[in-house]
Short mmCIF file of C-alpha atoms in Angstrom, two decimals:
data_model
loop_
_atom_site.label_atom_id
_atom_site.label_comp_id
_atom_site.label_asym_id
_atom_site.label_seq_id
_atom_site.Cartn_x
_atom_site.Cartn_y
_atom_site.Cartn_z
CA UNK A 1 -32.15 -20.65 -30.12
CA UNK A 2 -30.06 -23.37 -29.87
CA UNK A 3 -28.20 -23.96 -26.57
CA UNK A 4 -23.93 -23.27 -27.01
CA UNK A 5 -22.34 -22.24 -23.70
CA UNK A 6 -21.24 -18.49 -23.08
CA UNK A 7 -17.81 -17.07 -23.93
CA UNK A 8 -17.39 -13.82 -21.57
CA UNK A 9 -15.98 -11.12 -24.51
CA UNK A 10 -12.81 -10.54 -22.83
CA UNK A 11 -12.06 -14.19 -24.27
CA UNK A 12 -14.14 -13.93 -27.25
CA UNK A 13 -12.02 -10.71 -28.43
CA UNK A 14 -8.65 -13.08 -28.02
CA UNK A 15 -10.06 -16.04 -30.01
CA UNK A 16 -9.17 -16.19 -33.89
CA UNK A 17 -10.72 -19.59 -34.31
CA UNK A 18 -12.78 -18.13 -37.54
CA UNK A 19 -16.24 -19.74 -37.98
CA UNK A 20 -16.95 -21.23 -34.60
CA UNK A 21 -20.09 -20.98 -33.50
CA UNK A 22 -20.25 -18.61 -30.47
CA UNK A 23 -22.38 -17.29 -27.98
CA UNK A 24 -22.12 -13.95 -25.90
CA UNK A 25 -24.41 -12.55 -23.78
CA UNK A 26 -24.43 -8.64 -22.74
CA UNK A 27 -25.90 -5.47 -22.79
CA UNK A 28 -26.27 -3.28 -25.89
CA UNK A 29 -24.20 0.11 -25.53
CA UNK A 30 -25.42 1.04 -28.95
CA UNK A 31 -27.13 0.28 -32.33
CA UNK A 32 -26.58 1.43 -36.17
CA UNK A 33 -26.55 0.87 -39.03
CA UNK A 34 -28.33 1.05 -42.39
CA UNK A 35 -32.21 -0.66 -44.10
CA UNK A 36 -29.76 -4.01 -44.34
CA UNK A 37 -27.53 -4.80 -42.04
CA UNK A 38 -27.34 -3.37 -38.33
CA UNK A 39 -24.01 -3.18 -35.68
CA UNK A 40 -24.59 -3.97 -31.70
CA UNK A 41 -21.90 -2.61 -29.80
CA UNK A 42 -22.19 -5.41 -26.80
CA UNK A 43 -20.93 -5.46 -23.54
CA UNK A 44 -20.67 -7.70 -20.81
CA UNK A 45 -18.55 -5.46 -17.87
CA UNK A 46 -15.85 -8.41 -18.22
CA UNK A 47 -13.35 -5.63 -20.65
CA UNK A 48 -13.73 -2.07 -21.16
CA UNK A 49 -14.21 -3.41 -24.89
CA UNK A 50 -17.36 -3.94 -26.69
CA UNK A 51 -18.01 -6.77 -29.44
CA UNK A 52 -19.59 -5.63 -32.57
CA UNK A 53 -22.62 -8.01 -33.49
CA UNK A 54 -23.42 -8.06 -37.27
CA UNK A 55 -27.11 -8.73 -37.83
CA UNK A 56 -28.59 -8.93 -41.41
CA UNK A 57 -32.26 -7.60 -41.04
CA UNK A 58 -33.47 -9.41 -43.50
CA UNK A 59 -32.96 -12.58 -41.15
CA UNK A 60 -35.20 -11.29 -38.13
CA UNK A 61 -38.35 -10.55 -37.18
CA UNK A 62 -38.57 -7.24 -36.89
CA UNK A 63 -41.29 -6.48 -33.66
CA UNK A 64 -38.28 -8.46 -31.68
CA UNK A 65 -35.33 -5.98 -33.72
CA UNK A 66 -37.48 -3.13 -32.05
CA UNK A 67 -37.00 -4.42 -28.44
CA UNK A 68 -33.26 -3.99 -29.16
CA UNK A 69 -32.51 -0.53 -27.85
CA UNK A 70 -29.73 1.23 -25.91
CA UNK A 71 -29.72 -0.84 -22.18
CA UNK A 72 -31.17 -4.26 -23.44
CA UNK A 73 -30.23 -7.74 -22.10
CA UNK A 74 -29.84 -9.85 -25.18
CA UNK A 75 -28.24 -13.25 -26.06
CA UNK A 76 -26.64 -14.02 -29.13
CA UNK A 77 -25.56 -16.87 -31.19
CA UNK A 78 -23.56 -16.66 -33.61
CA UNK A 79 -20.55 -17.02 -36.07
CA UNK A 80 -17.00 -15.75 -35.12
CA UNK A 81 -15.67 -13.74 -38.33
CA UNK A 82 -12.66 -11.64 -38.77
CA UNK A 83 -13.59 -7.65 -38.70
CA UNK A 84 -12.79 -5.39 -41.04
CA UNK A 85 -13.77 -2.64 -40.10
CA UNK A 86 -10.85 -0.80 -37.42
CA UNK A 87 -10.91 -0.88 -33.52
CA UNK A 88 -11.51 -4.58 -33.21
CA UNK A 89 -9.89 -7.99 -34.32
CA UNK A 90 -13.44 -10.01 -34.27
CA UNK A 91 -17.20 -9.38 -34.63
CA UNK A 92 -20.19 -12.47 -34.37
CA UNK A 93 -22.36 -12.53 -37.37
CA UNK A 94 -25.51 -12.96 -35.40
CA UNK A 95 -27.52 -16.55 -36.51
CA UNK A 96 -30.07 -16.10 -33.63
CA UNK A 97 -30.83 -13.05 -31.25
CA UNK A 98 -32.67 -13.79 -27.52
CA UNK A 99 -33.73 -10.28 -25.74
CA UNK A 100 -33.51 -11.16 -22.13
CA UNK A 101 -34.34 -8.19 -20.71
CA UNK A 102 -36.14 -5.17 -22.37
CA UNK A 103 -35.12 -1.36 -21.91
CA UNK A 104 -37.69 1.66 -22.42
CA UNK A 105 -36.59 5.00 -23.42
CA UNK A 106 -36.64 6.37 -19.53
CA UNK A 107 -33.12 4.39 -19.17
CA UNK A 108 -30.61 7.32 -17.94
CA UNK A 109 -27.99 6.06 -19.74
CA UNK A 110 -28.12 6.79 -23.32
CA UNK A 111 -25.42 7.66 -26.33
CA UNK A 112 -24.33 11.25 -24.63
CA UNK A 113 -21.51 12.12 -22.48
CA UNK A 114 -22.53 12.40 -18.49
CA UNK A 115 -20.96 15.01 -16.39
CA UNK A 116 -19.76 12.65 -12.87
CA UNK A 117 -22.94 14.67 -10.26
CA UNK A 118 -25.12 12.82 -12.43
CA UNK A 119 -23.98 9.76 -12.27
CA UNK A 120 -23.79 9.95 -8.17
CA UNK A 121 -27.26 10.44 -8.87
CA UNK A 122 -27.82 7.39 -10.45
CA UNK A 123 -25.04 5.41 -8.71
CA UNK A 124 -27.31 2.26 -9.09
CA UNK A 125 -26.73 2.32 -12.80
CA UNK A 126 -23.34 3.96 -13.19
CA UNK A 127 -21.17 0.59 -13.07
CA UNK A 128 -22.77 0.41 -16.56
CA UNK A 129 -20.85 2.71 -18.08
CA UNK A 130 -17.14 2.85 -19.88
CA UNK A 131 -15.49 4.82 -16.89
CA UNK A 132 -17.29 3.37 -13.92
CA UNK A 133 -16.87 -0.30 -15.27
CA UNK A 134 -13.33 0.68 -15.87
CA UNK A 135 -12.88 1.95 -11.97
CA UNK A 136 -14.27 -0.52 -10.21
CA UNK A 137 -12.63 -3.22 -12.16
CA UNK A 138 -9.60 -1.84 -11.32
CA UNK A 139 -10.92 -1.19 -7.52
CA UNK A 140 -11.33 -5.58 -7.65
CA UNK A 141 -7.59 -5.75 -9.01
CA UNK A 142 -6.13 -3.35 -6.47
CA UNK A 143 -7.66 -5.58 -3.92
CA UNK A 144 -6.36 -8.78 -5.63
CA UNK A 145 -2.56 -6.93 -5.78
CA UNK A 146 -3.19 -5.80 -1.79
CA UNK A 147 -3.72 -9.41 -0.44
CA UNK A 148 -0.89 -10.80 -2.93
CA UNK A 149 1.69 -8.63 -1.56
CA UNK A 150 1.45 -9.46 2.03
CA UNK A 151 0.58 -13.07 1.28
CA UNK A 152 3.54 -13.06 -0.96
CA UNK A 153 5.80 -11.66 2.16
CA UNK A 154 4.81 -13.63 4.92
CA UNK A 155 2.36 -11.35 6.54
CA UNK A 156 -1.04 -12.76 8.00
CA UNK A 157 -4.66 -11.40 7.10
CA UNK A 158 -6.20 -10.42 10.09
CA UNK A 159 -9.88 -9.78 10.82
CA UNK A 160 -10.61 -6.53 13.59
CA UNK A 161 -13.79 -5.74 14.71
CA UNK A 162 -16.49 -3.46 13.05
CA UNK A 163 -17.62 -2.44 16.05
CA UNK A 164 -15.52 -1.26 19.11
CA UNK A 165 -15.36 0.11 21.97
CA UNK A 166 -12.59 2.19 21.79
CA UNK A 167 -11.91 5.15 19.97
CA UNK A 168 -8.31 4.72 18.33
CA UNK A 169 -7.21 7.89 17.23
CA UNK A 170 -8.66 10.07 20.51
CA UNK A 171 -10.65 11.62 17.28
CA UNK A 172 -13.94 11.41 18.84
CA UNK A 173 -15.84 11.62 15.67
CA UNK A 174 -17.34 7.93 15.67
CA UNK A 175 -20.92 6.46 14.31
CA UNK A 176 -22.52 4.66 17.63
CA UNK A 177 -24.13 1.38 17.48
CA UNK A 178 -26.93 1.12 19.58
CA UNK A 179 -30.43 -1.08 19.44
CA UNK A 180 -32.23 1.78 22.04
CA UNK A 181 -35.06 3.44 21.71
CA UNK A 182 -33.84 7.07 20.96
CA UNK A 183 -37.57 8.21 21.42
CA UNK A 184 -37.13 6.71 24.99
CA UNK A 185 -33.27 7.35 26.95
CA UNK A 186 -33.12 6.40 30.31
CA UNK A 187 -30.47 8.92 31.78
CA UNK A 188 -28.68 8.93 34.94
CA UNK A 189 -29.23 11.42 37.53
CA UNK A 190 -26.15 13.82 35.69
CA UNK A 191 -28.02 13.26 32.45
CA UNK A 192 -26.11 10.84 31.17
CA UNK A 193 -27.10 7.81 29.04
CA UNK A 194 -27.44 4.88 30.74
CA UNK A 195 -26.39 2.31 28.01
CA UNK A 196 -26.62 -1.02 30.72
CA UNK A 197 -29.87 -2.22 28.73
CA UNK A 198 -28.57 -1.62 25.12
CA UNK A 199 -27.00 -4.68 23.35
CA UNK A 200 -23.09 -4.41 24.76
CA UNK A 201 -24.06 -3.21 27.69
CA UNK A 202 -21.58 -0.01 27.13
CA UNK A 203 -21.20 2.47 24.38
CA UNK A 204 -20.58 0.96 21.16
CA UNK A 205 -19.34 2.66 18.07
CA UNK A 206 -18.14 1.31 14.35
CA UNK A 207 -14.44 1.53 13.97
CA UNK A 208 -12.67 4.52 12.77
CA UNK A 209 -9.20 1.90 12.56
CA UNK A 210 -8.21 -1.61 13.43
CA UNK A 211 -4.83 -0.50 14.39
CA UNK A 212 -5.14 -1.25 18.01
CA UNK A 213 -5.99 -4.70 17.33
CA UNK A 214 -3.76 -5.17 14.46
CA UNK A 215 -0.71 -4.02 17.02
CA UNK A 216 -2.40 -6.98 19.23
CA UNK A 217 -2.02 -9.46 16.51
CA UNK A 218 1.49 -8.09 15.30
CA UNK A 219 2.99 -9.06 18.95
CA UNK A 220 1.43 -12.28 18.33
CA UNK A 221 2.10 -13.18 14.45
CA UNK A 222 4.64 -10.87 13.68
CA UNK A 223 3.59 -9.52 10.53
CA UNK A 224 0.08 -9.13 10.34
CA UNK A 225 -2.26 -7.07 7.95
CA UNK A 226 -5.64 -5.69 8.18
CA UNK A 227 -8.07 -4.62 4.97
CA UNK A 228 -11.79 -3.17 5.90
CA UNK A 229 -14.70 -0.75 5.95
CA UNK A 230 -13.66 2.15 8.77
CA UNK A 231 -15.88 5.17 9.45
CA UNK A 232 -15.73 8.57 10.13
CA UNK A 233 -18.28 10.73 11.32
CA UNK A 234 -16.22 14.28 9.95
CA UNK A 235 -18.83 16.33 8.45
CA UNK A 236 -16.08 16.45 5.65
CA UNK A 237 -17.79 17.77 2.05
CA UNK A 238 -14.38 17.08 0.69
CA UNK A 239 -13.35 15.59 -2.47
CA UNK A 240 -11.15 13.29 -0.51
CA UNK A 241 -13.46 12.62 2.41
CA UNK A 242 -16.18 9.69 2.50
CA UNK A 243 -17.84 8.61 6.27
CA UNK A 244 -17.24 5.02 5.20
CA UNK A 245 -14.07 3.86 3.39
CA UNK A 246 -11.83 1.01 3.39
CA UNK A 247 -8.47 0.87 4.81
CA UNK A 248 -5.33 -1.67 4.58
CA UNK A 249 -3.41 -1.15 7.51
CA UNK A 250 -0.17 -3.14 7.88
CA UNK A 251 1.94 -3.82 11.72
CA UNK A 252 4.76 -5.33 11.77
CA UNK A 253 6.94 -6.67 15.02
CA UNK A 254 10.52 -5.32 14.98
CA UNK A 255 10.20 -3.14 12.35
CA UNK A 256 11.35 0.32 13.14
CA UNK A 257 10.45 3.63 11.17
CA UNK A 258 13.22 3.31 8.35
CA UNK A 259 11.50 -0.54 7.50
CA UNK A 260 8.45 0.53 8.11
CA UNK A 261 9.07 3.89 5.31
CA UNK A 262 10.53 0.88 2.92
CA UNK A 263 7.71 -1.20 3.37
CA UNK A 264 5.59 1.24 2.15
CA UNK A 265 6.94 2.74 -1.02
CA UNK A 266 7.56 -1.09 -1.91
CA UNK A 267 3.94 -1.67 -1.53
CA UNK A 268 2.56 1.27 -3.34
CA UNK A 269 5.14 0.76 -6.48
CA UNK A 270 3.93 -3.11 -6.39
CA UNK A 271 0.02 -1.99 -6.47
CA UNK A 272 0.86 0.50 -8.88
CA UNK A 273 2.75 -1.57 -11.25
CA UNK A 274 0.29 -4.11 -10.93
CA UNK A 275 -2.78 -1.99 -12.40
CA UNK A 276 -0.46 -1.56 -15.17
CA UNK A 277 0.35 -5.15 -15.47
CA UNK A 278 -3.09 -6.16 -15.17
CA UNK A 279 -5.43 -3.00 -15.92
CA UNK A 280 -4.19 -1.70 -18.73
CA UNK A 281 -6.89 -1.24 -21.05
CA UNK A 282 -8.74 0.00 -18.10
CA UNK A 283 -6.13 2.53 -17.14
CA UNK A 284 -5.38 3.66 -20.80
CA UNK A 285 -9.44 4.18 -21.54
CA UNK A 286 -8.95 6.55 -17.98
CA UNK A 287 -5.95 7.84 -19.59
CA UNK A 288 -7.28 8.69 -22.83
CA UNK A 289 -10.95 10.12 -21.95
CA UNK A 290 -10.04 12.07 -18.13
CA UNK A 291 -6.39 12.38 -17.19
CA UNK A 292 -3.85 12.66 -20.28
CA UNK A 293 -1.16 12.82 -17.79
CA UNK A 294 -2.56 9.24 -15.93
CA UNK A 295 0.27 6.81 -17.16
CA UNK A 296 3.30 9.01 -17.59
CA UNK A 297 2.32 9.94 -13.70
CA UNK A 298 2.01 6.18 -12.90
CA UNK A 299 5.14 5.21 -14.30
CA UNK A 300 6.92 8.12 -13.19
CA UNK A 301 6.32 6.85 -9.28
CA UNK A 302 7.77 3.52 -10.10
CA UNK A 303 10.62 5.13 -11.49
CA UNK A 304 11.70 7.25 -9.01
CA UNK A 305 12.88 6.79 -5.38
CA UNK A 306 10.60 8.31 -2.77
CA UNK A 307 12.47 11.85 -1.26
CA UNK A 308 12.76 11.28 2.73
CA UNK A 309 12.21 14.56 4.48
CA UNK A 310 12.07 15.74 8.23
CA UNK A 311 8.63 18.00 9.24
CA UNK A 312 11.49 20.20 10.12
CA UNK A 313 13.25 20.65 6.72
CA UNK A 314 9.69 20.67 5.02
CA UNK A 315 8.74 23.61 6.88
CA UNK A 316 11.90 25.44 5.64
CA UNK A 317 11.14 24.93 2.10
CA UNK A 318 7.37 25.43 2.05
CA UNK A 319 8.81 29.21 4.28
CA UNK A 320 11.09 30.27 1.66
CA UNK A 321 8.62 29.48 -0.99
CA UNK A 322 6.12 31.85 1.23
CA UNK A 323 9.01 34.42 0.96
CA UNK A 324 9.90 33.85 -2.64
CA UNK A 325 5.85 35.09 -3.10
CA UNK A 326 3.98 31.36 -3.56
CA UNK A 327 0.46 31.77 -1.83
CA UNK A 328 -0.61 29.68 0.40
CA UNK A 329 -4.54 29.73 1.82
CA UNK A 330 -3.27 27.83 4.65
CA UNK A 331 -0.73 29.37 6.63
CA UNK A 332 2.99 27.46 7.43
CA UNK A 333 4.57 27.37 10.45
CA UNK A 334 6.61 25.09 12.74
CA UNK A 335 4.19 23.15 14.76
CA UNK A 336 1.46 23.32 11.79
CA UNK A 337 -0.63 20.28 10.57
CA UNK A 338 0.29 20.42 6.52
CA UNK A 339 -2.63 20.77 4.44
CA UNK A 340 -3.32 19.12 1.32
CA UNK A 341 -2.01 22.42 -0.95
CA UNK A 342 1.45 22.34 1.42
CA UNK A 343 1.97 18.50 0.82
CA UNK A 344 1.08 18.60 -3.04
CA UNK A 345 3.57 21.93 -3.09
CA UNK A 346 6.49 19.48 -1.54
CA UNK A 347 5.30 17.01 -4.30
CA UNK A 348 4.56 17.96 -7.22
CA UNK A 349 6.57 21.73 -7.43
CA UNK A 350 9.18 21.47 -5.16
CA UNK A 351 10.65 17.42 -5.57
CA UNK A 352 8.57 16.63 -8.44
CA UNK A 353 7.87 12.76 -6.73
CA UNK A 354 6.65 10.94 -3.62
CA UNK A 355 8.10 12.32 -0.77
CA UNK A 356 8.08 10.51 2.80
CA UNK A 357 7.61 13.22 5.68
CA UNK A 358 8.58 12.15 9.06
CA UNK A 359 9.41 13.51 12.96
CA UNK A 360 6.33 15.36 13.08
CA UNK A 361 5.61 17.86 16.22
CA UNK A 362 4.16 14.92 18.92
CA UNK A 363 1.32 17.16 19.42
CA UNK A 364 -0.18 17.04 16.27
CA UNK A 365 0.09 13.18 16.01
CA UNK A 366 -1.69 11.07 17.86
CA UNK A 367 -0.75 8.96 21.76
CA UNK A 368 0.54 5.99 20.41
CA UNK A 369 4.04 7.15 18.32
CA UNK A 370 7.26 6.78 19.34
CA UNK A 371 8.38 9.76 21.29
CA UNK A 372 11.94 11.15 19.41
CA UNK A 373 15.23 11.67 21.99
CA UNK A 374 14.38 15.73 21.10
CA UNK A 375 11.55 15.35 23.51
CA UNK A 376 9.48 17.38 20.94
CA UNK A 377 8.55 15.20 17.34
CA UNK A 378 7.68 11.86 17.14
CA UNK A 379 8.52 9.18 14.44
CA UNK A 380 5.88 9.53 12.64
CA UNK A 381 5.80 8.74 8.68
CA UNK A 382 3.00 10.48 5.91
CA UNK A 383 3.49 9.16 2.45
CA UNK A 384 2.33 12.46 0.25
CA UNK A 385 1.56 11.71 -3.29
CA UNK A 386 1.11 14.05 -6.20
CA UNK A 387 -2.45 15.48 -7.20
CA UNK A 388 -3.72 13.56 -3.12
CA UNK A 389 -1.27 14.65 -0.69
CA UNK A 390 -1.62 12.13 1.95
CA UNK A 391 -2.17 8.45 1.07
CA UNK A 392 -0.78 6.76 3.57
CA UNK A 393 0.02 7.81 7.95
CA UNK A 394 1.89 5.55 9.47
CA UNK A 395 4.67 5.68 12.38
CA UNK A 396 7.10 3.54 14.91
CA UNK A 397 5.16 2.62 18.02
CA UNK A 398 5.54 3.46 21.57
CA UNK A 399 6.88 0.17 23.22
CA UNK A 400 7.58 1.89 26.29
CA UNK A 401 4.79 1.46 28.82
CA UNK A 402 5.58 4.34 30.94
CA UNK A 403 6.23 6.69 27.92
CA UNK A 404 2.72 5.87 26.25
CA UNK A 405 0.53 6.21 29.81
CA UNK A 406 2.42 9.32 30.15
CA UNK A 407 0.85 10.29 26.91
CA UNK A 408 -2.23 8.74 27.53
CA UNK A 409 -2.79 10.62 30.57
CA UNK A 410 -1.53 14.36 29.43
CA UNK A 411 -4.29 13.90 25.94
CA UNK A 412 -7.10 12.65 28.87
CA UNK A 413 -8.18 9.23 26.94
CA UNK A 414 -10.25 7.51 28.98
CA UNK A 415 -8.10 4.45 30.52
CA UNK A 416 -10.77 1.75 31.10
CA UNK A 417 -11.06 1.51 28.05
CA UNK A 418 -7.40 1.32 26.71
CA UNK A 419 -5.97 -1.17 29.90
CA UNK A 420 -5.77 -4.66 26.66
CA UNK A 421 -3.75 -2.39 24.80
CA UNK A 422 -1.56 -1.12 27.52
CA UNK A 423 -0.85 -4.85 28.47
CA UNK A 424 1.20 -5.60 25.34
CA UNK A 425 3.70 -3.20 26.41
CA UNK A 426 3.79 -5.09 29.65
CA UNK A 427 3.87 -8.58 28.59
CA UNK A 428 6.99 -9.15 26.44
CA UNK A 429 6.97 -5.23 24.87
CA UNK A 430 8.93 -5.15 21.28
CA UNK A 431 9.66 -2.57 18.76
CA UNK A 432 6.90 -2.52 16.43
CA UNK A 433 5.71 -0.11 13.49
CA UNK A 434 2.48 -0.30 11.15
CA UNK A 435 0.66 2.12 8.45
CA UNK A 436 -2.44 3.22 7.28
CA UNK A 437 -3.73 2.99 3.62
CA UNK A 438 -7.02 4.56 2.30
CA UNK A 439 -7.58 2.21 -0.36
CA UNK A 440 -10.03 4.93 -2.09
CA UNK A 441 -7.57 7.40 -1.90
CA UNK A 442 -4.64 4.66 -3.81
CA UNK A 443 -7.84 4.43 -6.88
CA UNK A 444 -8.16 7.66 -6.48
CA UNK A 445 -3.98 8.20 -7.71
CA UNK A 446 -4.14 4.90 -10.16
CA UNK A 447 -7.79 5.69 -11.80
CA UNK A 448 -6.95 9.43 -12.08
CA UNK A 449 -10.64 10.36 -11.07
CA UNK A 450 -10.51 13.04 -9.19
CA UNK A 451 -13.48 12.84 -6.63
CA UNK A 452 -13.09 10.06 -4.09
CA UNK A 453 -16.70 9.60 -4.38
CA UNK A 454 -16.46 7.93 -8.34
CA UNK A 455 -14.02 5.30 -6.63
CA UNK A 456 -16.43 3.11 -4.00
CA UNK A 457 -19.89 2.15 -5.42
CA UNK A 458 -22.09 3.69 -2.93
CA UNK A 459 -20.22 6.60 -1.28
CA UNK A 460 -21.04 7.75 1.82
CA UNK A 461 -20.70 11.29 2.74
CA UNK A 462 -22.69 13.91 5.12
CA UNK A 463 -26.39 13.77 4.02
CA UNK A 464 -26.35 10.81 1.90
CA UNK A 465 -26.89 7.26 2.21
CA UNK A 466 -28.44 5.94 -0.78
CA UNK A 467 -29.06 3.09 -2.57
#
């Protein structure tokens, strides 16, 4: 075959230059056709759109036709043509056929449906097909749109470590990081571990948030971001739960709670509108095949103002819906941390959009919000999204250095280990406010999947860590 330089098909399907010579290279989705002539649907993960090859048998050896199954690598040159058949503008009548890589009849992937288990099963595969090619091409975008929106605003990118020693959110539920023998602990007279040979010298465990650092950075560079892997060590089967996801977490100096609320809706409507800007045939093949209701739902958010409601006042209403005979499995109460069925109630029966909850009880939020003049709820922010509930936690800091060692010392976090944080509200203290994004759990609302493991490549989740 003669040499003519690729065209990926996302470009080839825009050209209309009618009787260039092309070549595309790809991987064959399927193969029909009749004694004659035979149709390669080819794909090369660059569009959720295949590009019909034409090949006239009677120009090819046939022992190399065989090796063109379901899964093969092939190359093709060939002649750009107008299609007449429906569903695409072009096809390439094939001149010359390469087969790059064979495929036997073991591949997993052929012409069927596959329910989502399976595909976990075979996650090493799965970007191969429509949907997952379609998700994680949209996972790339809403990475693109994340770093374009801060960039675009002023804010800075900022890098905080995998591994820590401190445990942010007083969670305790943190992977360690060791290089010890476990077969061989030296313990301390009280049975403790004596971690003075391992690597830090101390306990070491991967992050479970870089907001600590990121308020650092934010009293240093004012508006500072953060986007990377976090972990979790919740033995959480959930559909909304992985051990290792990926979080966006902005912090901004002199923000207080109502900029920090308008920072966020503005940043989920621009992510949002730009996987419709930009995904479109993505979103509209997840549309079509898994969630009818996908765009209407993804419009409808840009659409509509987020509702702003107290804890307080969403207590009331999830109460008289309790009285008016709605079941709950969780009960509601004031003082209660919502679950998922009382946030989606607020959103998608009761408001029918995004709504913003904030002053939350102080004791079910963690040290570091700002304490509200009531002595009792704290200014805390949860963005709650229809079909999720929570995508985004967030809240106006404690800049008051007595306030927050106050708190420190009535939740018992250890305070060696918090004394670089404490000095920012000694050195120059300012009002400051940040958020929390799961970026798995923003696909999760823009791809319409419905299992947060189909979003990430190689989920992570309580007795599994493969490929």
């Amino acid at each position: 075959m003669e040499k003519i330089s690729r065209t990926k098909i996302v470009d080839l399907l825009k050209r209309r230059d009618f009787g260039a010579m092309v070549n595309v290279k790809g991987w064959v989705r399927t193969r029909r056709g009749s004694k004659q002539v035979n149709f390669i649907a080819l794909n090369d993960g660059s569009t959720i759109n295949n590009v019909q090859i034409v090949v006239d048998l009677a120009n090819f050896d046939e022992e190399m036709l065989k090796q063109i199954t379901t899964g093969a690598c092939i190359s093709v040159n060939g002649e750009l043509t107008e299609s007449i058949g429906s569903g695409q503008a072009v096809e390439v009548q094939a001149r010359g056929i390469e087969v790059l890589g064979t495929c036997d009849n073991t591949y997993p992937l052929q012409k069927k449906g596959h329910t989502m288990e399976f595909l976990r099963e075979i996650a090493h595969l799965r970007p191969r097909t429509n949907t997952f090619g379609a998700v994680f091409r949209i996972r790339h975008n809403m990475a693109i749109a994340i770093h374009k929106f801060f960039h675009e605003r002023g804010f800075f990118y900022f890098h905080t470590p995998i591994i820590t020693a401190s445990d942010c959110e007083g969670a305790g539920q943190m992977f360690q990081v060791t290089t010890k023998n476990l077969y061989d602990l030296k313990k301390d007279e009280n049975g403790s571990i004596i971690y003075d040979d391992d690597f830090f010298g101390k306990q070491a465990s991967l992050t479970v948030s870089g907001q600590l650092e990121g308020e650092l950075a934010a009293t240093a560079l004012g508006a500072i971001y953060t986007f990377g892997p976090t972990f979790r060590a919740e033995n959480s089967n959930t559909p909304r739960h992985l051990a290792e996801f990926w979080m966006i977490e902005p912090e901004v100096a002199f923000n207080d709670i109502t900029d920090n609320m308008d920072l966020a809706e503005d940043f989920i409507k621009y992510c949002v509108q730009w996987a419709l800007d930009n995904c479109y045939d993505d979103v509209k093949f997840l549309n079509d095949m898994f969630d009818k209701g996908l765009i209407e739902r993804l419009q409808g958010v840009l659409k509509e103002e987020f509702v702003r409601l107290p804890y307080t006042e969403g207590i009331k209403i999830l109460e008289e819906a309790v009285v008016k005979g709605h079941k709950f499995e969780f009960p509601v109460y004031w003082g209660v941390d919502l679950a998922s069925e009382h946030e989606r109630y607020l959103v998608e029966e009761h408001f029918k959009r995004p709504v913003i909850l904030t002053d939350y009880p102080k004791e079910i939020k963690a040290f570091y919000m700002k304490q509200n003049e009531d002595g009792k709820t704290v200014r805390a922010m949860d963005v709650l999204f229809p079909k999720i509930g929570e995508i985004i936690g967030g809240s106006e800091r404690e800049a008051d250095y007595d306030k927050l060692m106050t708190r420190i010392q009535e939740l018992g976090i250890p305070m060696k280990d918090m004394w670089w944080y404490l000095d920012t509200r000694k050195f120059g203290s300012c009002p400051h406010s940040g958020f929390g994004l799961g970026f798995e759990r923003l696909l999760l609302f823009v791809t319409g999947m419905t299992n947060i493991r189909d979003v990430i490549p190689f989920p992570r989740t309580p007795r599994n860590a493969e490929f």
